[in-house]
Short mmCIF file of C-alpha atoms and ligand atoms in Angstrom, two decimals:
data_model
loop_
_atom_site.label_atom_id
_atom_site.label_comp_id
_atom_site.label_asym_id
_atom_site.label_seq_id
_atom_site.Cartn_x
_atom_site.Cartn_y
_atom_site.Cartn_z
CA THR P 785 -12.70 78.48 83.30
CA PRO P 786 -9.23 76.93 83.19
CA GLN P 787 -7.91 79.88 85.22
CA LEU P 788 -10.22 79.09 88.10
CA ARG P 789 -8.57 77.03 90.79
CA PHE P 790 -10.57 75.26 93.43
CA ALA P 791 -8.18 75.27 96.31
CA HIS P 792 -10.33 73.89 99.11
CA ARG P 793 -10.76 70.15 98.74
CA ARG P 794 -10.01 69.07 102.26
CA GLY P 795 -13.43 67.95 103.37
CA PHE P 796 -15.44 68.96 106.41
CA LYS P 797 -14.71 68.26 110.05
CA MET P 798 -18.34 67.16 110.36
CA PRO P 799 -20.62 66.42 107.45
CA ILE P 800 -22.79 69.36 106.63
CA ASN P 801 -26.19 69.11 105.00
CA ILE P 802 -26.83 70.56 101.58
CA ALA P 803 -30.11 70.59 99.64
CA ILE P 804 -30.13 71.15 95.89
CA ILE P 805 -33.50 72.10 94.44
CA GLY P 806 -33.77 70.86 90.87
CA SER P 807 -32.27 67.74 89.29
CA GLY P 808 -31.36 69.08 85.85
CA PRO P 809 -27.77 69.50 84.65
CA ALA P 810 -27.19 72.51 86.94
CA GLY P 811 -28.31 70.53 89.99
CA PHE P 812 -26.32 67.42 89.13
CA TYR P 813 -23.12 69.26 88.19
CA THR P 814 -23.36 71.02 91.57
CA ALA P 815 -23.87 67.74 93.41
CA ASP P 816 -20.88 66.27 91.61
CA ALA P 817 -18.69 69.28 92.45
CA LEU P 818 -19.81 69.15 96.09
CA THR P 819 -18.80 65.51 96.44
CA ARG P 820 -15.27 66.59 95.54
CA ALA P 821 -15.04 70.04 97.11
CA CYS P 822 -16.82 69.14 100.35
CA LYS P 823 -16.00 65.50 100.98
CA GLY P 824 -18.37 63.77 103.37
CA CYS P 825 -21.19 66.29 103.09
CA HIS P 826 -24.76 65.03 102.76
CA ILE P 827 -26.37 66.13 99.51
CA ASP P 828 -30.11 65.86 98.95
CA ILE P 829 -31.45 66.58 95.48
CA ILE P 830 -35.10 67.64 95.53
CA GLU P 831 -37.10 67.50 92.30
CA ARG P 832 -40.65 68.50 91.37
CA LEU P 833 -41.18 65.60 88.97
CA PRO P 834 -40.73 61.94 89.90
CA THR P 835 -38.15 61.70 87.08
CA PRO P 836 -34.71 63.33 87.29
CA PHE P 837 -32.47 65.17 84.77
CA GLY P 838 -34.61 68.20 83.82
CA LEU P 839 -34.01 69.37 80.26
CA VAL P 840 -31.87 66.33 79.43
CA ARG P 841 -35.01 64.23 79.63
CA ALA P 842 -37.62 66.77 78.53
CA GLY P 843 -35.75 69.45 76.56
CA VAL P 844 -32.99 67.80 74.53
CA ALA P 845 -34.59 66.68 71.27
CA PRO P 846 -35.76 63.05 71.18
CA ASP P 847 -33.57 62.29 68.13
CA HIS P 848 -30.46 63.59 69.95
CA GLN P 849 -30.01 60.50 72.11
CA THR P 850 -26.21 60.81 72.24
CA THR P 851 -26.56 64.19 74.00
CA LYS P 852 -28.67 62.47 76.64
CA ARG P 853 -25.78 60.13 77.52
CA VAL P 854 -24.59 62.75 80.01
CA VAL P 855 -27.10 61.23 82.46
CA LYS P 856 -24.68 58.32 82.91
CA LYS P 857 -22.34 60.78 84.61
CA PHE P 858 -25.18 62.23 86.69
CA GLU P 859 -26.20 58.74 87.72
CA LYS P 860 -22.75 58.01 89.15
CA THR P 861 -23.30 60.99 91.43
CA ALA P 862 -26.86 59.98 92.31
CA LEU P 863 -25.72 56.52 93.39
CA LEU P 864 -23.08 57.77 95.85
CA ASP P 865 -23.87 57.03 99.51
CA GLU P 866 -23.80 60.70 100.46
CA VAL P 867 -26.34 61.68 97.78
CA ASN P 868 -30.12 61.19 98.14
CA TYR P 869 -32.83 61.95 95.59
CA TYR P 870 -36.34 63.11 96.53
CA GLY P 871 -38.55 63.31 93.45
CA ASN P 872 -42.21 64.33 93.26
CA VAL P 873 -41.58 67.10 95.79
CA THR P 874 -42.69 70.63 94.91
CA ILE P 875 -41.05 73.48 96.77
CA GLY P 876 -43.65 75.85 98.16
CA ASN P 877 -46.22 73.07 98.19
CA CYS P 878 -44.68 70.05 99.93
CA VAL P 879 -42.00 72.02 101.75
CA SER P 880 -41.12 75.70 101.73
CA LEU P 881 -37.74 77.21 100.99
CA ALA P 882 -37.75 78.72 104.49
CA GLU P 883 -38.20 75.23 105.97
CA LEU P 884 -35.38 73.86 103.85
CA ARG P 885 -33.10 76.64 105.02
CA GLU P 886 -33.92 75.63 108.60
CA LEU P 887 -33.16 71.98 107.86
CA TYR P 888 -29.97 72.43 105.80
CA ASP P 889 -26.74 74.36 106.17
CA ALA P 890 -26.81 75.29 102.50
CA VAL P 891 -29.58 75.32 99.91
CA VAL P 892 -28.77 75.57 96.18
CA LEU P 893 -31.51 76.74 93.83
CA ALA P 894 -31.16 74.95 90.49
CA VAL P 895 -34.73 75.10 89.20
CA GLY P 896 -33.90 76.30 85.68
CA ALA P 897 -36.16 78.35 83.43
CA PRO P 898 -39.17 76.15 82.71
CA ASN P 899 -41.52 78.76 81.26
CA ASP P 900 -41.82 80.46 77.93
CA ARG P 901 -40.71 83.99 77.35
CA LYS P 902 -44.02 85.40 76.14
CA LEU P 903 -44.67 86.53 72.60
CA THR P 904 -46.40 89.84 73.22
CA ILE P 905 -47.60 90.87 69.74
CA PRO P 906 -51.35 91.28 69.03
CA GLY P 907 -53.05 87.95 68.31
CA ALA P 908 -50.44 85.90 70.18
CA ASP P 909 -53.25 84.34 72.25
CA LYS P 910 -54.93 82.76 69.21
CA ILE P 911 -55.41 78.99 69.08
CA GLY P 912 -52.47 77.39 67.32
CA VAL P 913 -49.81 79.68 68.84
CA HIS P 914 -47.52 77.88 71.29
CA GLY P 915 -44.39 78.68 73.21
CA SER P 916 -41.36 76.45 72.74
CA ALA P 917 -41.31 75.25 76.37
CA ALA P 918 -44.84 73.89 75.90
CA PHE P 919 -44.27 72.55 72.39
CA VAL P 920 -40.92 70.91 73.16
CA GLY P 921 -42.37 69.60 76.44
CA TRP P 922 -45.24 68.08 74.46
CA TYR P 923 -43.11 66.13 72.02
CA ASN P 924 -40.78 65.12 74.85
CA GLY P 925 -43.56 63.71 77.04
CA HIS P 926 -43.20 66.25 79.86
CA PRO P 927 -46.07 65.70 82.33
CA ASP P 928 -46.97 69.42 82.25
CA TYR P 929 -47.44 69.45 78.48
CA GLN P 930 -48.30 65.91 77.34
CA ASP P 931 -51.94 66.99 76.86
CA LEU P 932 -51.14 70.12 74.79
CA ARG P 933 -52.50 68.47 71.62
CA PRO P 934 -51.24 71.07 69.13
CA GLU P 935 -53.19 71.08 65.85
CA LEU P 936 -50.73 69.72 63.30
CA ASN P 937 -53.34 69.16 60.62
CA VAL P 938 -52.08 72.24 58.78
CA GLY P 939 -49.89 72.75 55.73
CA THR P 940 -47.48 75.39 56.98
CA ALA P 941 -45.84 76.05 60.34
CA ALA P 942 -43.91 79.11 61.50
CA VAL P 943 -41.21 79.11 64.14
CA ILE P 944 -40.24 82.50 65.56
CA GLY P 945 -36.61 82.74 66.61
CA VAL P 946 -33.38 81.43 65.15
CA GLY P 947 -31.75 79.67 68.09
CA ASN P 948 -31.06 75.98 68.65
CA VAL P 949 -34.53 75.37 70.06
CA ALA P 950 -36.08 76.72 66.84
CA LEU P 951 -33.91 74.28 64.86
CA ASP P 952 -34.90 71.38 67.14
CA ILE P 953 -38.60 72.12 66.61
CA ALA P 954 -38.30 72.42 62.84
CA ARG P 955 -36.24 69.23 62.64
CA VAL P 956 -38.60 67.19 64.82
CA LEU P 957 -41.55 68.34 62.69
CA VAL P 958 -39.94 67.26 59.41
CA CYS P 959 -37.99 64.19 60.56
CA SER P 960 -38.70 60.90 58.84
CA ALA P 961 -40.36 58.06 60.74
CA GLU P 962 -37.15 56.01 60.22
CA ARG P 963 -35.00 58.60 61.98
CA MET P 964 -37.51 59.00 64.79
CA ALA P 965 -37.77 55.23 65.30
CA GLY P 966 -34.54 55.41 67.30
CA SER P 967 -35.84 58.25 69.46
CA ASP P 968 -37.98 58.33 72.60
CA LEU P 969 -40.72 60.43 71.00
CA PRO P 970 -43.97 59.44 72.74
CA ASP P 971 -46.50 57.53 70.59
CA TYR P 972 -49.04 60.38 70.62
CA ALA P 973 -46.44 62.83 69.28
CA SER P 974 -45.15 60.37 66.73
CA CYS P 975 -48.69 59.76 65.38
CA ALA P 976 -49.46 63.49 65.26
CA ILE P 977 -46.18 64.41 63.55
CA GLN P 978 -46.04 61.56 61.07
CA GLY P 979 -49.73 62.08 60.21
CA SER P 980 -49.28 65.81 59.75
CA PRO P 981 -49.46 67.41 56.30
CA ILE P 982 -46.94 70.13 57.27
CA TYR P 983 -44.67 70.43 54.24
CA ASP P 984 -43.34 73.93 54.81
CA ILE P 985 -41.79 75.30 57.98
CA HIS P 986 -40.58 78.89 58.13
CA LEU P 987 -38.00 80.03 60.68
CA PHE P 988 -37.99 83.77 61.30
CA GLY P 989 -35.08 85.76 62.72
CA ARG P 990 -35.79 89.37 63.63
CA ARG P 991 -32.12 90.15 62.99
CA GLY P 992 -29.72 88.89 60.32
CA PRO P 993 -27.78 85.64 59.87
CA ILE P 994 -24.70 87.07 61.60
CA GLU P 995 -26.77 87.62 64.75
CA ALA P 996 -28.52 84.21 64.61
CA LYS P 997 -28.13 82.23 67.84
CA PHE P 998 -27.96 78.68 66.48
CA THR P 999 -24.69 76.77 66.54
CA ASN P 1000 -23.16 75.41 63.36
CA VAL P 1001 -23.37 71.66 63.98
CA GLU P 1002 -27.10 72.01 64.60
CA LEU P 1003 -27.55 74.24 61.53
CA ARG P 1004 -25.67 71.83 59.25
CA GLU P 1005 -27.81 68.97 60.53
CA MET P 1006 -30.78 70.61 58.77
CA GLY P 1007 -29.02 69.85 55.49
CA LYS P 1008 -28.65 66.15 56.27
CA LEU P 1009 -32.30 65.16 56.72
CA ASN P 1010 -33.89 62.67 54.33
CA CYS P 1011 -37.30 64.23 53.93
CA SER P 1012 -36.67 67.94 53.98
CA VAL P 1013 -34.53 70.50 52.24
CA PRO P 1014 -33.35 73.72 53.98
CA LEU P 1015 -33.72 76.91 51.93
CA ALA P 1016 -32.22 80.36 52.48
CA LYS P 1017 -32.28 83.54 50.40
CA ALA P 1018 -28.88 84.40 48.95
CA GLU P 1019 -29.63 88.13 49.09
CA GLN P 1020 -30.14 87.91 52.90
CA ILE P 1021 -26.73 86.36 53.58
CA PRO P 1022 -23.89 88.84 54.15
CA GLY P 1023 -20.50 88.25 52.54
CA ASP P 1024 -17.43 87.27 54.54
CA ASP P 1025 -16.21 90.84 54.08
CA ASP P 1026 -19.21 92.28 55.96
CA PRO P 1027 -17.79 94.93 58.34
CA VAL P 1028 -19.92 93.62 61.23
CA LEU P 1029 -17.88 90.41 61.28
CA ALA P 1030 -14.73 92.41 62.06
CA THR P 1031 -16.38 93.80 65.20
CA LEU P 1032 -16.95 90.33 66.70
CA SER P 1033 -14.68 88.36 69.00
CA ASP P 1034 -12.60 85.70 67.19
CA ARG P 1035 -14.85 82.96 68.53
CA ASP P 1036 -18.11 84.65 67.52
CA ARG P 1037 -16.70 85.60 64.11
CA ARG P 1038 -15.66 82.02 63.40
CA LEU P 1039 -19.11 80.76 64.39
CA SER P 1040 -20.84 83.39 62.24
CA GLU P 1041 -18.61 82.65 59.25
CA ARG P 1042 -19.40 78.95 59.52
CA ASN P 1043 -23.13 79.68 59.73
CA LEU P 1044 -22.95 82.03 56.72
CA LYS P 1045 -21.15 79.34 54.74
CA THR P 1046 -23.81 76.77 55.64
CA LEU P 1047 -26.64 79.19 54.81
CA ARG P 1048 -25.01 79.89 51.44
CA THR P 1049 -25.17 76.17 50.65
CA PHE P 1050 -28.84 76.21 51.69
CA SER P 1051 -29.45 79.10 49.26
CA LEU P 1052 -28.36 76.83 46.39
CA ASN P 1053 -30.94 74.14 47.21
CA ARG P 1054 -34.07 73.72 45.14
CA PRO P 1055 -37.45 73.65 46.90
CA ASP P 1056 -38.55 70.51 45.03
CA GLU P 1057 -35.49 68.46 45.99
CA LYS P 1058 -37.34 66.77 48.83
CA SER P 1059 -40.93 66.52 49.95
CA LYS P 1060 -40.65 69.03 52.82
CA ARG P 1061 -38.99 72.40 53.10
CA VAL P 1062 -37.50 74.45 55.95
CA HIS P 1063 -37.27 78.13 54.95
CA PHE P 1064 -34.86 80.49 56.74
CA GLU P 1065 -36.04 84.09 56.69
CA PHE P 1066 -34.01 86.85 58.32
CA CYS P 1067 -34.61 90.50 59.17
CA ALA P 1068 -38.28 89.73 59.81
CA ALA P 1069 -39.77 90.97 63.09
CA PRO P 1070 -43.21 89.50 63.91
CA VAL P 1071 -45.78 92.25 64.51
CA GLU P 1072 -49.15 90.45 64.56
CA VAL P 1073 -50.75 87.02 64.53
CA LEU P 1074 -53.64 87.12 62.05
CA GLY P 1075 -56.79 85.00 61.83
CA GLY P 1076 -60.07 84.40 63.64
CA ASP P 1077 -59.98 82.27 66.78
CA ARG P 1078 -57.19 80.27 65.17
CA VAL P 1079 -53.96 81.49 63.66
CA GLU P 1080 -54.10 81.83 59.88
CA ALA P 1081 -51.07 84.00 59.12
CA LEU P 1082 -48.26 86.03 60.62
CA ARG P 1083 -47.49 89.63 59.78
CA PHE P 1084 -43.88 90.82 59.81
CA GLU P 1085 -42.02 94.06 59.49
CA ARG P 1086 -38.84 93.92 57.47
CA THR P 1087 -35.91 95.09 59.57
CA GLN P 1088 -32.38 96.26 59.08
CA VAL P 1089 -29.72 95.66 61.67
CA THR P 1090 -27.95 98.71 63.06
CA ASP P 1091 -25.34 98.31 65.81
CA GLY P 1092 -26.74 94.86 66.51
CA ARG P 1093 -30.31 96.11 66.88
CA ALA P 1094 -33.24 95.26 64.59
CA GLU P 1095 -34.83 98.47 63.30
CA GLY P 1096 -38.14 98.45 61.43
CA THR P 1097 -38.02 99.66 57.83
CA GLY P 1098 -41.75 100.31 57.44
CA ASP P 1099 -42.09 97.43 54.95
CA PHE P 1100 -44.55 94.74 55.99
CA PHE P 1101 -45.35 91.28 54.65
CA GLU P 1102 -47.51 88.31 55.62
CA VAL P 1103 -46.95 84.56 55.63
CA ASP P 1104 -49.84 82.08 55.83
CA CYS P 1105 -49.45 79.44 58.54
CA GLY P 1106 -51.69 77.26 60.68
CA LEU P 1107 -49.24 76.70 63.53
CA VAL P 1108 -46.88 79.13 65.26
CA VAL P 1109 -44.22 78.16 67.78
CA ALA P 1110 -42.44 81.03 69.47
CA ALA P 1111 -38.92 79.75 70.23
CA ILE P 1112 -37.83 83.05 71.72
CA GLY P 1113 -36.30 81.87 74.97
CA TYR P 1114 -37.31 80.75 78.44
CA ARG P 1115 -38.08 82.31 81.80
CA SER P 1116 -37.71 81.27 85.42
CA ASP P 1117 -40.45 81.59 88.03
CA PRO P 1118 -39.93 83.50 91.26
CA ILE P 1119 -39.49 81.25 94.31
CA VAL P 1120 -41.21 82.26 97.54
CA GLY P 1121 -38.48 83.07 100.03
CA ALA P 1122 -35.82 83.97 97.44
CA PRO P 1123 -35.19 87.35 95.79
CA TYR P 1124 -36.16 87.68 92.13
CA GLU P 1125 -35.10 90.08 89.39
CA GLY P 1126 -38.22 90.31 87.24
CA ASP P 1127 -36.62 92.02 84.22
CA ARG P 1128 -34.11 89.25 83.66
CA GLY P 1129 -36.16 86.48 85.25
CA ILE P 1130 -33.29 85.40 87.49
CA ILE P 1131 -32.38 85.28 91.16
CA PRO P 1132 -30.01 88.20 91.78
CA ASN P 1133 -26.73 86.71 92.94
CA ASP P 1134 -23.06 87.38 93.36
CA ASP P 1135 -21.44 84.65 91.26
CA GLY P 1136 -23.94 82.13 92.65
CA ARG P 1137 -24.18 83.45 96.22
CA VAL P 1138 -27.64 84.77 97.08
CA ALA P 1139 -27.61 85.09 100.88
CA LYS P 1140 -26.01 83.31 103.80
CA GLY P 1141 -26.55 79.60 103.14
CA LEU P 1142 -28.45 80.23 99.88
CA TYR P 1143 -26.89 79.76 96.44
CA THR P 1144 -28.01 79.47 92.85
CA VAL P 1145 -26.74 77.79 89.67
CA GLY P 1146 -27.79 77.31 86.03
CA TRP P 1147 -30.47 79.16 84.14
CA ILE P 1148 -32.16 80.70 87.19
CA LYS P 1149 -28.76 82.12 88.14
CA ARG P 1150 -27.69 83.54 84.76
CA GLY P 1151 -30.58 83.29 82.30
CA PRO P 1152 -31.44 80.68 79.66
CA THR P 1153 -28.22 80.48 77.66
CA GLY P 1154 -25.46 77.99 77.06
CA VAL P 1155 -25.31 74.25 76.60
CA ILE P 1156 -25.57 71.43 79.16
CA SER P 1157 -21.89 71.52 80.10
CA SER P 1158 -22.02 75.29 80.70
CA ASN P 1159 -23.56 74.36 84.05
CA ARG P 1160 -20.41 72.59 85.23
CA TYR P 1161 -18.67 75.87 86.00
CA ASP P 1162 -21.66 77.14 88.03
CA GLY P 1163 -21.59 73.99 90.14
CA GLU P 1164 -17.86 74.17 90.80
CA VAL P 1165 -18.03 77.81 91.86
CA VAL P 1166 -20.90 77.27 94.26
CA ALA P 1167 -19.36 74.10 95.70
CA ASP P 1168 -16.24 76.11 96.43
CA TYR P 1169 -18.23 78.89 98.09
CA ILE P 1170 -20.08 76.37 100.22
CA HIS P 1171 -16.76 74.92 101.29
CA LYS P 1172 -15.44 78.37 102.17
CA ASP P 1173 -18.65 79.30 104.03
CA PHE P 1174 -19.05 76.06 106.02
CA GLY P 1175 -15.80 74.11 105.79
CA ASN P 1176 -14.47 75.38 109.10
CA LEU P 1177 -17.58 74.84 111.17
CA PRO P 1178 -16.93 72.43 114.04
CA LYS P 1179 -20.17 70.62 113.26
CA SER P 1180 -23.53 71.00 111.64
CA ASP P 1181 -26.51 71.45 113.95
CA LYS P 1182 -29.02 71.05 111.11
CA ALA P 1183 -31.41 68.11 110.90
CA GLY P 1184 -30.78 67.56 107.16
CA ARG P 1185 -32.40 64.57 105.47
CA LYS P 1186 -33.66 63.04 108.74
CA GLY P 1187 -35.62 66.21 109.37
CA LEU P 1188 -36.80 66.35 105.78
CA GLU P 1189 -38.06 62.78 105.80
CA SER P 1190 -39.90 63.20 109.09
CA LEU P 1191 -41.52 66.34 107.71
CA PHE P 1192 -42.60 64.37 104.60
CA ASN P 1193 -43.93 61.59 106.82
CA ALA P 1194 -45.88 64.04 108.94
CA ARG P 1195 -47.39 65.62 105.82
CA GLY P 1196 -48.08 62.35 104.00
CA ILE P 1197 -45.89 63.37 101.10
CA ARG P 1198 -45.06 60.60 98.71
CA TYR P 1199 -41.55 61.15 97.48
CA VAL P 1200 -39.81 59.12 94.81
CA THR P 1201 -36.31 57.82 95.54
CA TYR P 1202 -33.56 57.21 93.01
CA ALA P 1203 -34.22 53.46 93.34
CA ASP P 1204 -37.86 54.16 92.40
CA TRP P 1205 -36.70 56.13 89.37
CA LYS P 1206 -34.51 53.20 88.31
CA GLN P 1207 -37.58 50.97 88.50
CA LEU P 1208 -39.52 53.41 86.34
CA GLU P 1209 -36.65 53.54 83.91
CA THR P 1210 -36.47 49.75 83.70
CA MET P 1211 -40.19 49.70 82.86
CA GLU P 1212 -39.76 52.46 80.26
CA ILE P 1213 -37.00 50.44 78.59
CA GLU P 1214 -39.06 47.24 78.72
CA ASN P 1215 -42.08 49.03 77.24
CA ALA P 1216 -40.12 50.31 74.23
CA THR P 1217 -40.70 48.77 70.83
CA GLY P 1218 -38.24 48.25 67.98
CA VAL P 1219 -35.06 50.28 68.29
CA ALA P 1220 -36.59 52.98 70.51
CA PRO P 1221 -34.52 53.45 73.67
CA ARG P 1222 -37.57 53.78 75.94
CA ARG P 1223 -41.28 54.50 76.00
CA LYS P 1224 -41.69 57.31 78.47
CA PHE P 1225 -44.28 57.52 81.20
CA VAL P 1226 -45.82 60.91 80.52
CA THR P 1227 -48.03 61.60 83.54
CA ILE P 1228 -47.09 61.69 87.20
CA GLU P 1229 -50.16 59.58 87.97
CA GLU P 1230 -49.07 56.72 85.71
CA MET P 1231 -45.55 56.87 87.12
CA LEU P 1232 -46.80 56.52 90.69
CA LYS P 1233 -49.26 53.78 89.69
CA ALA P 1234 -46.51 51.84 87.95
CA LEU P 1235 -44.39 52.07 91.09
CA ASP P 1236 -47.31 50.84 93.21
CA LYS P 1237 -47.75 47.84 90.95
CA SER P 1238 -44.08 46.96 90.79
CA ALA P 1239 -43.53 47.19 94.53
CA PRO P 1240 -46.88 46.76 96.30
CA SER P 1241 -45.24 46.27 99.66
CA ARG P 1242 -43.14 49.39 99.37
CA GLU P 1243 -43.74 51.78 102.21
CA PHE P 1244 -44.32 55.30 101.11
CA ALA P 1245 -43.93 58.09 103.53
P1 NAP Y 757 -31.78 81.59 72.09
O1 NAP Y 757 -30.56 80.88 71.63
O2 NAP Y 757 -31.61 82.74 73.01
O3 NAP Y 757 -32.60 82.05 70.78
C1 NAP Y 757 -33.77 82.80 70.91
C2 NAP Y 757 -34.15 83.38 69.55
O4 NAP Y 757 -35.39 84.06 69.70
C3 NAP Y 757 -33.17 84.40 69.01
O5 NAP Y 757 -33.09 84.28 67.61
C4 NAP Y 757 -33.83 85.73 69.40
O6 NAP Y 757 -33.50 86.80 68.56
C5 NAP Y 757 -35.28 85.37 69.19
N1 NAP Y 757 -36.20 86.26 69.89
C6 NAP Y 757 -36.20 86.59 71.21
N2 NAP Y 757 -37.23 87.41 71.47
C7 NAP Y 757 -37.88 87.61 70.31
C8 NAP Y 757 -39.02 88.35 69.95
N3 NAP Y 757 -39.71 89.06 70.85
N4 NAP Y 757 -39.42 88.34 68.64
C9 NAP Y 757 -38.73 87.63 67.73
N5 NAP Y 757 -37.63 86.90 68.02
C10 NAP Y 757 -37.21 86.89 69.30
O7 NAP Y 757 -32.77 80.60 72.88
P2 NAP Y 757 -33.18 79.09 72.61
O8 NAP Y 757 -33.17 78.73 71.19
O9 NAP Y 757 -34.43 78.95 73.43
O10 NAP Y 757 -32.02 78.26 73.33
C11 NAP Y 757 -31.76 78.40 74.74
C12 NAP Y 757 -30.38 77.84 75.04
O11 NAP Y 757 -30.39 76.42 74.91
C13 NAP Y 757 -29.33 78.35 74.06
O12 NAP Y 757 -28.15 78.60 74.75
C14 NAP Y 757 -29.16 77.19 73.11
O13 NAP Y 757 -27.91 77.15 72.46
C15 NAP Y 757 -29.36 76.01 74.05
N6 NAP Y 757 -29.74 74.82 73.26
C16 NAP Y 757 -28.75 74.06 72.75
C17 NAP Y 757 -29.06 72.98 71.95
C18 NAP Y 757 -27.94 72.18 71.36
O14 NAP Y 757 -26.80 72.37 71.71
N7 NAP Y 757 -28.23 71.27 70.45
C19 NAP Y 757 -30.38 72.65 71.70
C20 NAP Y 757 -31.39 73.44 72.23
C21 NAP Y 757 -31.04 74.54 73.03
P3 NAP Y 757 -32.47 87.94 69.08
O15 NAP Y 757 -31.12 87.30 68.97
O16 NAP Y 757 -32.68 89.04 68.09
O17 NAP Y 757 -32.85 88.28 70.47
#
């Protein structure tokens, strides 16, 4: 926040050693803040995948390339002398958190929330029901999900949730080939999506439009697509005099009013204006996934919103669909050696401090909310704490990256450096066709093979 002042920018008497686990926005904003708050410290960013940047690479929608430009800033940090990158290193497998805490003065957990919050209604395990982490990971070429192969040979899809991820999924499914040509959608996803006969996508909010989580720029974008028309029901959209609006903060009220205005314009659209349709349906709580082995329909209970809560009205309805994506939020995994608050899926912390020498930032610190730049504040706070906690030490007696690399050598662990990543990136750019910015490597195996080929004499640990 603007009020926050970071007073300690003097640097350390001796460089201390800091490990950041996770190379997404939270990790990189922290590294950047540390280079300023703790001048001269050694920062090692450790990442499970060979490729850096977390959700910027594998979460931000492939047609939102301008949002991905933030990696240019992260790259400046990665290329600083005091910063090292160790990709393809899984904590708990290659090296434990306890070992890292022995090797480093401070360890920052920035592993995000990579898993789906589970849809727990009956039938949610049917074929054709996916979580958004898996589905978004699939169309973004994430190594964990590139082989998801969702069945898109269906006429109607349902997306549960009305946040920005739900909008991303609906948009990617209806986007024209022309618009996607400038994206980094992998070929397999492009073929599946462009060959799909999905003409209707329904987005379901269990509460009303005032409570919807999407932001207005993203909502309005749905009205600007060539192939699809957004539709909303006028009777579901509250007026600007709705008393609930008066209870909101100025900021939230302005956002809601803008969304209501946009939804009103959607309610004037005709379904036959374009070949595909995105239907917004509010006050609809999913209660069951229907069908045999595969999903065939969703059953909903109509709700009314009281004091911000969705309450069932006892009215039920069904919508046929052959694909369901639950875009209902993400969850973090527990990390062996760190405390975990199961209810919220976060590491319990005091403004980023977890224990002596252990800190956390980003979605595993505060839950899966906010945009990329929301992580900047987390990084600054933790960098300041690390300075306060270690800035007056006469010297560090930790082995840091020397110790880490000898441990990797002893264990035969093949880590990927930032220079390796730049080689992979060069190949991805070279492999792209037309106006696509890159053609992603989508498995860890092919990434490592490509590195072998490009630098046969390279010595791996
Ligand atoms: P989100 O904004 O929290 O939205 C989740 C949606 O799922 C809400 O509508 C929520 O309804 C609904 N939901 C949760 N549990 C449900 C259940 N059991 N049954 C039915 N509906 C349920 O989460 P998100 O869309 O995953 O986005 C995560 C964060 O990333 C957000 O901060 C988002 O803004 C950000 N993001 C930003 C962009 C962008 O800026 N372009 C793009 C993608 C993501 P309730 O409100 O009733 O709980």
